[in-house]
PDB file of C-alpha atoms in Angstrom:
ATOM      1  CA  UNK A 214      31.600  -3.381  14.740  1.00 58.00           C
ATOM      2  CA  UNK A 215      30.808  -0.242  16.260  1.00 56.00           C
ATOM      3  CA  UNK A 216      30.315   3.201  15.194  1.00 49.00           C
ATOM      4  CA  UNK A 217      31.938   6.922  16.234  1.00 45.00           C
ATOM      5  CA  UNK A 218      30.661  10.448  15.860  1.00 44.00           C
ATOM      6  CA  UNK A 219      32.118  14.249  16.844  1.00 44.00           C
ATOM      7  CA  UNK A 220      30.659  13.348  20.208  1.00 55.00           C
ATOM      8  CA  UNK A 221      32.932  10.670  20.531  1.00 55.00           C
ATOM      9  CA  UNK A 222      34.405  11.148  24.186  1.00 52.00           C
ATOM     10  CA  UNK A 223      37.886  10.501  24.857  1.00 42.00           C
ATOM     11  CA  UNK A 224      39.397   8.596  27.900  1.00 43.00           C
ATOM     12  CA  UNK A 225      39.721  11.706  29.691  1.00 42.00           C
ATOM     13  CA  UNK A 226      36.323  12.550  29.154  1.00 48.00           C
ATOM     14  CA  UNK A 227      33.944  11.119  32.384  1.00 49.00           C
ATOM     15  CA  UNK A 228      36.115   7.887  32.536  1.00 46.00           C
ATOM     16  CA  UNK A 229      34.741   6.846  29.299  1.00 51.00           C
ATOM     17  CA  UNK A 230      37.798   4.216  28.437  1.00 49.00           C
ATOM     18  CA  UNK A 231      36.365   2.500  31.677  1.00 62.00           C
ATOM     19  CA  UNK A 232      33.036   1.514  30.048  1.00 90.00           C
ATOM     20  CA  UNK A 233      33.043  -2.710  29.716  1.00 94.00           C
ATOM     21  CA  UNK A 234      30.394  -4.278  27.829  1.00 96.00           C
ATOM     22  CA  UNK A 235      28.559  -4.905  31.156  1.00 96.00           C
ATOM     23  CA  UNK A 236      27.901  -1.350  31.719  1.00 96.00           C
ATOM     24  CA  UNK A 237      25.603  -1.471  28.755  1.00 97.00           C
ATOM     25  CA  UNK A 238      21.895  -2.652  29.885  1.00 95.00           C
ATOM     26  CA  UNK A 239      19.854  -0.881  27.300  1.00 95.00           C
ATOM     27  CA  UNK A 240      19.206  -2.065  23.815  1.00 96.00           C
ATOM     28  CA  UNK A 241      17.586   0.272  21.118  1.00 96.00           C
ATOM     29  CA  UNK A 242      17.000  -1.315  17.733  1.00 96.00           C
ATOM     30  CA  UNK A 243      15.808   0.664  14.307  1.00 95.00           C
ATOM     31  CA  UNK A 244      14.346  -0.801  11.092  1.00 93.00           C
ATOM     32  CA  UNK A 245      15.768   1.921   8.631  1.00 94.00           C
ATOM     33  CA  UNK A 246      19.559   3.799   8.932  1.00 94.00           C
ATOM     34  CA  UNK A 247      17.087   7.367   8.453  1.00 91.00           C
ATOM     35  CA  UNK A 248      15.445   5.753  12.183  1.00 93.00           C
ATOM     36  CA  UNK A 249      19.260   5.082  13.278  1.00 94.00           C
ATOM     37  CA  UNK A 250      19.983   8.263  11.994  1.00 90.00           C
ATOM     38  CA  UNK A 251      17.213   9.920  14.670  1.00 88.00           C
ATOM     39  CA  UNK A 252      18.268   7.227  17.250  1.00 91.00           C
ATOM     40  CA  UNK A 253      21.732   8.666  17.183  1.00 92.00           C
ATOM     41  CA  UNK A 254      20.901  12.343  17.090  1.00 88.00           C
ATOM     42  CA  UNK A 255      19.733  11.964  21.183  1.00 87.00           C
ATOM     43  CA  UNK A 256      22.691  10.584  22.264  1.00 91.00           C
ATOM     44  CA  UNK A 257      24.442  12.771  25.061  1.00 90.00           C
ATOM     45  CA  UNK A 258      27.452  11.123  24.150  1.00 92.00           C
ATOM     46  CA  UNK A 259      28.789   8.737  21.765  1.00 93.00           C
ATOM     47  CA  UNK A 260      31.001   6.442  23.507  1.00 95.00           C
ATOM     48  CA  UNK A 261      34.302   4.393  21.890  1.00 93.00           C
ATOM     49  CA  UNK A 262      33.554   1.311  20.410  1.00 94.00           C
ATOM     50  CA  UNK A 263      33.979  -2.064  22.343  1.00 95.00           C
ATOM     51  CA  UNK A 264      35.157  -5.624  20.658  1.00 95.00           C
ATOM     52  CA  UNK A 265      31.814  -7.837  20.071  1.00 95.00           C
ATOM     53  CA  UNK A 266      31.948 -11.676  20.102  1.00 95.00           C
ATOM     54  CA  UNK A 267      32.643 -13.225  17.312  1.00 94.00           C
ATOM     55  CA  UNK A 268      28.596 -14.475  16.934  1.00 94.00           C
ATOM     56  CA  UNK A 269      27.608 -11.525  16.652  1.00 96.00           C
ATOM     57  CA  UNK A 270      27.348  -9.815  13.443  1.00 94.00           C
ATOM     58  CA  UNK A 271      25.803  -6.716  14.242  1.00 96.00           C
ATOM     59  CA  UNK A 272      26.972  -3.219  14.005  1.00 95.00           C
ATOM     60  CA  UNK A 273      26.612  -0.622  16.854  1.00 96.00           C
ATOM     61  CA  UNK A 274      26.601   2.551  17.733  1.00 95.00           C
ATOM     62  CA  UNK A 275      27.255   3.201  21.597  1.00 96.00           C
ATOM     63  CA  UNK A 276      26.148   5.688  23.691  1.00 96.00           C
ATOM     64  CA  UNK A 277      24.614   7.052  26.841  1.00 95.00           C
ATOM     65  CA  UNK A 278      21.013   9.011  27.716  1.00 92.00           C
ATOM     66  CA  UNK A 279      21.118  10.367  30.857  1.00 89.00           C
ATOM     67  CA  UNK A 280      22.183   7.799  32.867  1.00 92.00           C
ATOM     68  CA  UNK A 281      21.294   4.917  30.534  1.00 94.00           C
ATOM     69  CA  UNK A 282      24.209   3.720  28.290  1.00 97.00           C
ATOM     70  CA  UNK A 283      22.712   1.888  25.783  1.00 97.00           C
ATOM     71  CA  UNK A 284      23.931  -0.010  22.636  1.00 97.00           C
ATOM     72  CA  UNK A 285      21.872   0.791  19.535  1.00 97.00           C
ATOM     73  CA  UNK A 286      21.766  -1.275  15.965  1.00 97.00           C
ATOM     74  CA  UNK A 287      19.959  -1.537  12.786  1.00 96.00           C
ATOM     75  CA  UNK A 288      18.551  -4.518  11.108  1.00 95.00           C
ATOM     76  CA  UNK A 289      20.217  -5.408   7.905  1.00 94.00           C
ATOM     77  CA  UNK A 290      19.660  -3.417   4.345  1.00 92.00           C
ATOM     78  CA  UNK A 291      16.001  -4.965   3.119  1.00 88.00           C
ATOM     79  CA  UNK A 292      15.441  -7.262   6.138  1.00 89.00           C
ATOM     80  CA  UNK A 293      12.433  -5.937   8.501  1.00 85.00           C
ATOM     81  CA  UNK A 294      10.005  -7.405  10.304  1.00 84.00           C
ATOM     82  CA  UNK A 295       9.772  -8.724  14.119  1.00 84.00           C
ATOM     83  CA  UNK A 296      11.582 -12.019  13.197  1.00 87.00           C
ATOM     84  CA  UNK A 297      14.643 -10.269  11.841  1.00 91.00           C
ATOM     85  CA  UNK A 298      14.637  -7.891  14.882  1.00 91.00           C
ATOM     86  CA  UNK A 299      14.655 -11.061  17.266  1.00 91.00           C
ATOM     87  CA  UNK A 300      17.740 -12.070  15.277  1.00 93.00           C
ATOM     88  CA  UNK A 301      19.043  -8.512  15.819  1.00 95.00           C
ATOM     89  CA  UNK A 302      18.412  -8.751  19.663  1.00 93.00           C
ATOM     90  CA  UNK A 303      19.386 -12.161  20.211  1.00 93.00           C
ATOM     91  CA  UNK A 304      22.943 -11.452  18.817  1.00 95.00           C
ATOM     92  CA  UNK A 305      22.994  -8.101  21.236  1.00 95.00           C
ATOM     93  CA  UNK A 306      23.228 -10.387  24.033  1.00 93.00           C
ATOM     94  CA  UNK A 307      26.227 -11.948  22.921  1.00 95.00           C
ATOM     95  CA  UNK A 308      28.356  -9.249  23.569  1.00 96.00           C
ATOM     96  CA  UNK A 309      26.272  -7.132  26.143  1.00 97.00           C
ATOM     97  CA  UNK A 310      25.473  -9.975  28.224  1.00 94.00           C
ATOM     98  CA  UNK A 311      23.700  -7.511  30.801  1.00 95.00           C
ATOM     99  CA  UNK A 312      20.946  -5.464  28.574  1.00 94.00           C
ATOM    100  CA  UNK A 313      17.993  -5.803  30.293  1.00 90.00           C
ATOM    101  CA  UNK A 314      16.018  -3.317  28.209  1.00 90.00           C
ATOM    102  CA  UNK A 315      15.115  -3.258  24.773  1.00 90.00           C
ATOM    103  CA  UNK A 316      13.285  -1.030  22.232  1.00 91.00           C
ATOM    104  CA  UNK A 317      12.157  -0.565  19.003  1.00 91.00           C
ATOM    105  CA  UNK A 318      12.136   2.480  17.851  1.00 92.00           C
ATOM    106  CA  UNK A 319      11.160   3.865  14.922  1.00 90.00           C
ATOM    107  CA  UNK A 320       8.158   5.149  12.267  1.00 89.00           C
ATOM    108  CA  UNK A 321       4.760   4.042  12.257  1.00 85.00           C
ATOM    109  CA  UNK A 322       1.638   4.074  10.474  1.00 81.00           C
ATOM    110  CA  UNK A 323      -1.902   4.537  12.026  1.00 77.00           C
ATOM    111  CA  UNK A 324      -5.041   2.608  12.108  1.00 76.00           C
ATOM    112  CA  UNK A 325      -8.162   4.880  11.556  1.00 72.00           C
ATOM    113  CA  UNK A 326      -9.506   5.892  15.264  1.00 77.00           C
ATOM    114  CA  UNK A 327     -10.540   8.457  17.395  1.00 79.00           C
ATOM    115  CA  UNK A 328      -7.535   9.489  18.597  1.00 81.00           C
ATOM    116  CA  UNK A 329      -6.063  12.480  16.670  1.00 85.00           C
ATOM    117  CA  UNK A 330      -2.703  11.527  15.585  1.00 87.00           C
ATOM    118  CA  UNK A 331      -0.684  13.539  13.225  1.00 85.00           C
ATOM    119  CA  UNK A 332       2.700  13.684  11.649  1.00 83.00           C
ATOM    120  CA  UNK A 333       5.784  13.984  14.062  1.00 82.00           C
ATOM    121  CA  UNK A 334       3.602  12.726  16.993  1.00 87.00           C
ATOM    122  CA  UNK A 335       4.779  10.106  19.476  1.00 89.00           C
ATOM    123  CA  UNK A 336       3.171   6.488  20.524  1.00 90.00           C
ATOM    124  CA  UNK A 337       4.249   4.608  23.406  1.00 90.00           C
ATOM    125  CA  UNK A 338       3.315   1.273  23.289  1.00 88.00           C
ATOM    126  CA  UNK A 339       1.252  -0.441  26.261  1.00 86.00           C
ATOM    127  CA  UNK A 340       0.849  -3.787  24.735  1.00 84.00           C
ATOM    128  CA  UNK A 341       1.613  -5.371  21.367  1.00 82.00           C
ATOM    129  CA  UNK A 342      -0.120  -7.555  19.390  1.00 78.00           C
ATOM    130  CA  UNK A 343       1.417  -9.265  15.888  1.00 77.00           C
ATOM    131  CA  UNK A 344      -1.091  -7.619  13.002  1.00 73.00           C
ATOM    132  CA  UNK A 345      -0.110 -10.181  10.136  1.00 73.00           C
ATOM    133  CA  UNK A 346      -1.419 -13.386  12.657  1.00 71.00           C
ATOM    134  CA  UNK A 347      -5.046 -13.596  11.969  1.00 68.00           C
ATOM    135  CA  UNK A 348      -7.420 -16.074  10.292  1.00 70.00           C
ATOM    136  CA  UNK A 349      -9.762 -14.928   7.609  1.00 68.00           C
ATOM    137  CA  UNK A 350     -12.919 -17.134   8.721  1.00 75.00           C
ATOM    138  CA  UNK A 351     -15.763 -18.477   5.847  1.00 77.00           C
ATOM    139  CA  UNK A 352     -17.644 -15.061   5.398  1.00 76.00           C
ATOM    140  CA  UNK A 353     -14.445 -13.235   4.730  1.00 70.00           C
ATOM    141  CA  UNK A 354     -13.937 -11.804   8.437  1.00 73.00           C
ATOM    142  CA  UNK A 355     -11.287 -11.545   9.923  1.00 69.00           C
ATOM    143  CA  UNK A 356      -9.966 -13.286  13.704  1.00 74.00           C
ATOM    144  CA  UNK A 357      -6.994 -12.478  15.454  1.00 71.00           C
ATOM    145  CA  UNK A 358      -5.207 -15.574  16.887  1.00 72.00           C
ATOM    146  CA  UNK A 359      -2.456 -13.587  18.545  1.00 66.00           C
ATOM    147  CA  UNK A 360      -2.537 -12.182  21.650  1.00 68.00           C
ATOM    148  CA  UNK A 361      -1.740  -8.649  23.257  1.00 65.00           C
ATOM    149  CA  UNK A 362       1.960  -8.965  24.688  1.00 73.00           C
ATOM    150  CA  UNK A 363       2.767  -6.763  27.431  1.00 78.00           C
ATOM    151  CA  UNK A 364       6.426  -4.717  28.032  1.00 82.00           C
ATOM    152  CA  UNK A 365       7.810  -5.624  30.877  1.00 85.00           C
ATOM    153  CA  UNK A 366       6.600  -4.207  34.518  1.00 88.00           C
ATOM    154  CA  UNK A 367       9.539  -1.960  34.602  1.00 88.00           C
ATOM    155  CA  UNK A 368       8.392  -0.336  31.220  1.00 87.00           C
ATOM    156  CA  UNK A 369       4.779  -0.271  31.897  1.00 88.00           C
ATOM    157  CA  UNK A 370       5.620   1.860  35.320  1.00 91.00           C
ATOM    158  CA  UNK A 371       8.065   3.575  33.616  1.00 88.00           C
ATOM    159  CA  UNK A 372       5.163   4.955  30.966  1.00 88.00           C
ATOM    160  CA  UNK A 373       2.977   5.696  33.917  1.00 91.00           C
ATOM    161  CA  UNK A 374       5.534   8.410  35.420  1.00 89.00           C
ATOM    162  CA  UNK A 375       6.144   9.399  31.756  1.00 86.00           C
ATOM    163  CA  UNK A 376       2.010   9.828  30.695  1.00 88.00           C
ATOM    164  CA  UNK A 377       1.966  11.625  34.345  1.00 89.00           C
ATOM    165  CA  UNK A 378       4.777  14.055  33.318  1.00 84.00           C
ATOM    166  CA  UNK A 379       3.081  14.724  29.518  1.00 79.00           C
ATOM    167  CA  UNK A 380      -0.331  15.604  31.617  1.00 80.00           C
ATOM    168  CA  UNK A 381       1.045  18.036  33.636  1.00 78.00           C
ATOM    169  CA  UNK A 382       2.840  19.710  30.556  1.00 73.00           C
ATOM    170  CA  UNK A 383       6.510  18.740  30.973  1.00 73.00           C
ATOM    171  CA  UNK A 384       7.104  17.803  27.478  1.00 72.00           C
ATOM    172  CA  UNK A 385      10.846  18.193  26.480  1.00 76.00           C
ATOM    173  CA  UNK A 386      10.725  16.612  23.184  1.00 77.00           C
ATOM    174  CA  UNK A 387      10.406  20.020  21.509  1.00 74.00           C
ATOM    175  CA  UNK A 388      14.009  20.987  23.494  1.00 78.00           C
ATOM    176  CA  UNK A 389      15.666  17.818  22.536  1.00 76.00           C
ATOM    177  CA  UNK A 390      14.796  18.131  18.953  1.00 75.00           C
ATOM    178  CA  UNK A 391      16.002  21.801  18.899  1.00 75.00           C
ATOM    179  CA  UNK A 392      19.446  20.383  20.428  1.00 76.00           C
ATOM    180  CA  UNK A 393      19.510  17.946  18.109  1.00 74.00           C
ATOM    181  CA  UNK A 394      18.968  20.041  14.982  1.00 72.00           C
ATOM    182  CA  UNK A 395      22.227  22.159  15.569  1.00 73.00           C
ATOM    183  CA  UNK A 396      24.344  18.711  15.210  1.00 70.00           C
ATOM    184  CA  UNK A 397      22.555  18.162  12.172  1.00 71.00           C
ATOM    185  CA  UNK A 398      22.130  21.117  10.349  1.00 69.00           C
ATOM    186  CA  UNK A 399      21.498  19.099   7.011  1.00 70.00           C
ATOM    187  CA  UNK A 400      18.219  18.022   8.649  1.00 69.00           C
ATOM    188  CA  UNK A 401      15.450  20.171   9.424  1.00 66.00           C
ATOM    189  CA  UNK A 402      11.565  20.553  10.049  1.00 64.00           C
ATOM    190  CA  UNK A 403      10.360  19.377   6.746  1.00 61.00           C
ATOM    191  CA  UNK A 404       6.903  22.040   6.925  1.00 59.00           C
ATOM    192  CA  UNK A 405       4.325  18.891   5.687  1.00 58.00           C
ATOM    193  CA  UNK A 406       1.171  19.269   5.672  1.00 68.00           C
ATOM    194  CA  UNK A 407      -0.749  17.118   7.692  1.00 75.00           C
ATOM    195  CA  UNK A 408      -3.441  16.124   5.274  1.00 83.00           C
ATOM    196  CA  UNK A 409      -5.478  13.010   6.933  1.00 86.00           C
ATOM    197  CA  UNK A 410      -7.921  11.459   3.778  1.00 88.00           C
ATOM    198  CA  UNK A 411     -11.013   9.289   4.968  1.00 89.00           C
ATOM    199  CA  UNK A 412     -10.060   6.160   5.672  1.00 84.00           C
ATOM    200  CA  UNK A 413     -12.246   4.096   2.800  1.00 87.00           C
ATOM    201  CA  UNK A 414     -10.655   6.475   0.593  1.00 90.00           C
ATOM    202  CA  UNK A 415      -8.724   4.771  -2.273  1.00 89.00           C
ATOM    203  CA  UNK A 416      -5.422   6.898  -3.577  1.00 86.00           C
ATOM    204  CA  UNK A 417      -4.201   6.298  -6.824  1.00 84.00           C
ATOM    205  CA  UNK A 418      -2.073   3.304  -6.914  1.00 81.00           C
ATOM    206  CA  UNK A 419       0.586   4.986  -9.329  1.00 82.00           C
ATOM    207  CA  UNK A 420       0.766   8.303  -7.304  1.00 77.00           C
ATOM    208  CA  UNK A 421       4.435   9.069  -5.409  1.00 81.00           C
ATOM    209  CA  UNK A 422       2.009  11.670  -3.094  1.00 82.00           C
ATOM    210  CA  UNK A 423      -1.067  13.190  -2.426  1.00 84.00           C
ATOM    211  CA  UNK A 424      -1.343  16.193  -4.879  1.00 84.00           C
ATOM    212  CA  UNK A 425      -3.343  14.864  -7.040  1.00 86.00           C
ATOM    213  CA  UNK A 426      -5.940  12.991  -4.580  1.00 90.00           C
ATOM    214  CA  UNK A 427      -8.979  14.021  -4.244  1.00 92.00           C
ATOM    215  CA  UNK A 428      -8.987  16.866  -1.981  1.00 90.00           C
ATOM    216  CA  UNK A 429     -12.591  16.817  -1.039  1.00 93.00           C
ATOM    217  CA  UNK A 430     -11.882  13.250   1.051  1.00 93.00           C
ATOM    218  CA  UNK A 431      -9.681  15.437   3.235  1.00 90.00           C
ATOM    219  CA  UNK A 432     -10.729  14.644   6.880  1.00 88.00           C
ATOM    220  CA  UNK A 433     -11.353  18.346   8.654  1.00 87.00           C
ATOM    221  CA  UNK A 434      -9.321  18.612  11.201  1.00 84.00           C
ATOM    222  CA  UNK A 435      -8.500  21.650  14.154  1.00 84.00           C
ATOM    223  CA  UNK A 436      -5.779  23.656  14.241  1.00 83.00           C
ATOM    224  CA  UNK A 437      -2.803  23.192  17.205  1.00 81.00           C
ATOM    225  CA  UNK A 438      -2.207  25.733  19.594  1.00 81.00           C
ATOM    226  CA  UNK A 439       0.739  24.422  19.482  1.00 77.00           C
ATOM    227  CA  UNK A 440       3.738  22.935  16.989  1.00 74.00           C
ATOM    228  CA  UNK A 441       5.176  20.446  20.193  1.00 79.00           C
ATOM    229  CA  UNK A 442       4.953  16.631  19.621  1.00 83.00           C
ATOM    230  CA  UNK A 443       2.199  15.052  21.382  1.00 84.00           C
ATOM    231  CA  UNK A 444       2.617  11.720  22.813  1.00 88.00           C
ATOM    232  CA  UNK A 445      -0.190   8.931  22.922  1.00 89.00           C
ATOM    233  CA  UNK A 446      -0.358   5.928  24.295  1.00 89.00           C
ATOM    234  CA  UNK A 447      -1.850   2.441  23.226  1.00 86.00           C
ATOM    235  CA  UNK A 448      -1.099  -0.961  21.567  1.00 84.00           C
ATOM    236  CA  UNK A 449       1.602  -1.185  18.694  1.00 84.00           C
ATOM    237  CA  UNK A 450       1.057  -3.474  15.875  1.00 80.00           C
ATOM    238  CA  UNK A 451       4.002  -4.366  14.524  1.00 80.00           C
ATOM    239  CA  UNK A 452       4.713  -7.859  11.849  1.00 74.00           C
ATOM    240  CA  UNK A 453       6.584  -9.162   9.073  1.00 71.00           C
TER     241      UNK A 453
END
């Protein structure tokens, strides 16, 4: 089953009604609707919905970037993890027998390093490697037994041009977000503060947020020149 929006574009819109399910070859996948929700927001159009085979249980929402028309979905209410997104994935293919490209997009939490990441910021992943698959050896260490996966050639050239692009300051995230804010006017900057606590720190277990943490574990960090998204790059960690 797929899903519409007010960008929906009719057959005599760009020769929509002559989209197939071949002409799909992207696949974009989100853990949580509020990640759909984001996912769905950059579409540059919303196309009609297509009939899916009867093995696949998933529910879409299909669309085009740029030139890419992709088919995006969202794993089920309360099941996450990378095994649940292989089912997710592996069902795509039963109806869009051409995607050759698949993502995962969606939020992520940081491991303490130098790298000076902060709310709203972007990672791109370069390799992956499965964070819950590690043995906890006699003197209570810790050693991985997976091993970094790497995105296909295709994606790993395509985040060269990208990083290349980001260097020499063309950065249109900040554009696409403004676009995106006048379709959803219910959603808007949320003005956090980015407060970043040393990493050994530990919060209060009962505490829904940070007001009452100790304030002097704040890490100090420099001011922004500028509000923009940056956009890093590095290995993802994902698991179930």
């Amino acid at each position: 089953m797929a899903s519409t929006s007010k960008r929906l574009m009719s057959g005599s819109e760009d020769s929509t009604a002559s989209l197939h399910h071949d002409d799909y070859t992207a696949g974009w996948i989100s853990a949580l609707p509020l990640e759909m929700t984001a996912a769905q927001a950059i579409l540059d159009q919303v196309h009609e919905p297509l009939p899916q085979s009867p093995q696949d249980s998933n529910c879409y929402t299909l669309g085009s970037i740029g030139e890419h028309n992709v088919a995006m979905a969202c794993l089920p209410k309360g099941q996450y993890g990378t095994n649940n997104a292989a089912t997710v994935a592996n069902s795509k293919t039963r109806s869009f027998l051409r995607i050759q490209h698949r993502l995962i997009v969606g939020i992520g939490g940081g491991v303490p390093n130098a790298a000076d990441i902060r709310l709203g910021d972007v990672v791109v992943s370069t390799d992956v490697v499965q964070y819950d698959l590690v043995k906890v050896l006699p003197n209570n260490a810790f050693q991985r037994i997976a091993y970094p996966m790497r995105p296909p050639h295709s994606f790993l050239t395509a985040a060269s041009r990208l990083r290349a692009s980001h260097s020499s300051g063309q950065n249109h995230i900040s554009a696409t977000i403004i676009e995106s804010r006048t379709r959803l006017a219910h959603y808007d900057h949320p003005m956090l503060q980015n407060r970043l606590f040393c990493s050994n720190y530990n919060h209060p277990s009962t505490a829904e947020s940070c007001d009452d943490c100790d304030q002097s574990q704040l890490v100090s960090r420099h001011i922004r020149q500028t509000a923009d998204p940056m956009v890093h790059y590095g290995r993802i960690a994902p698991g179930n």
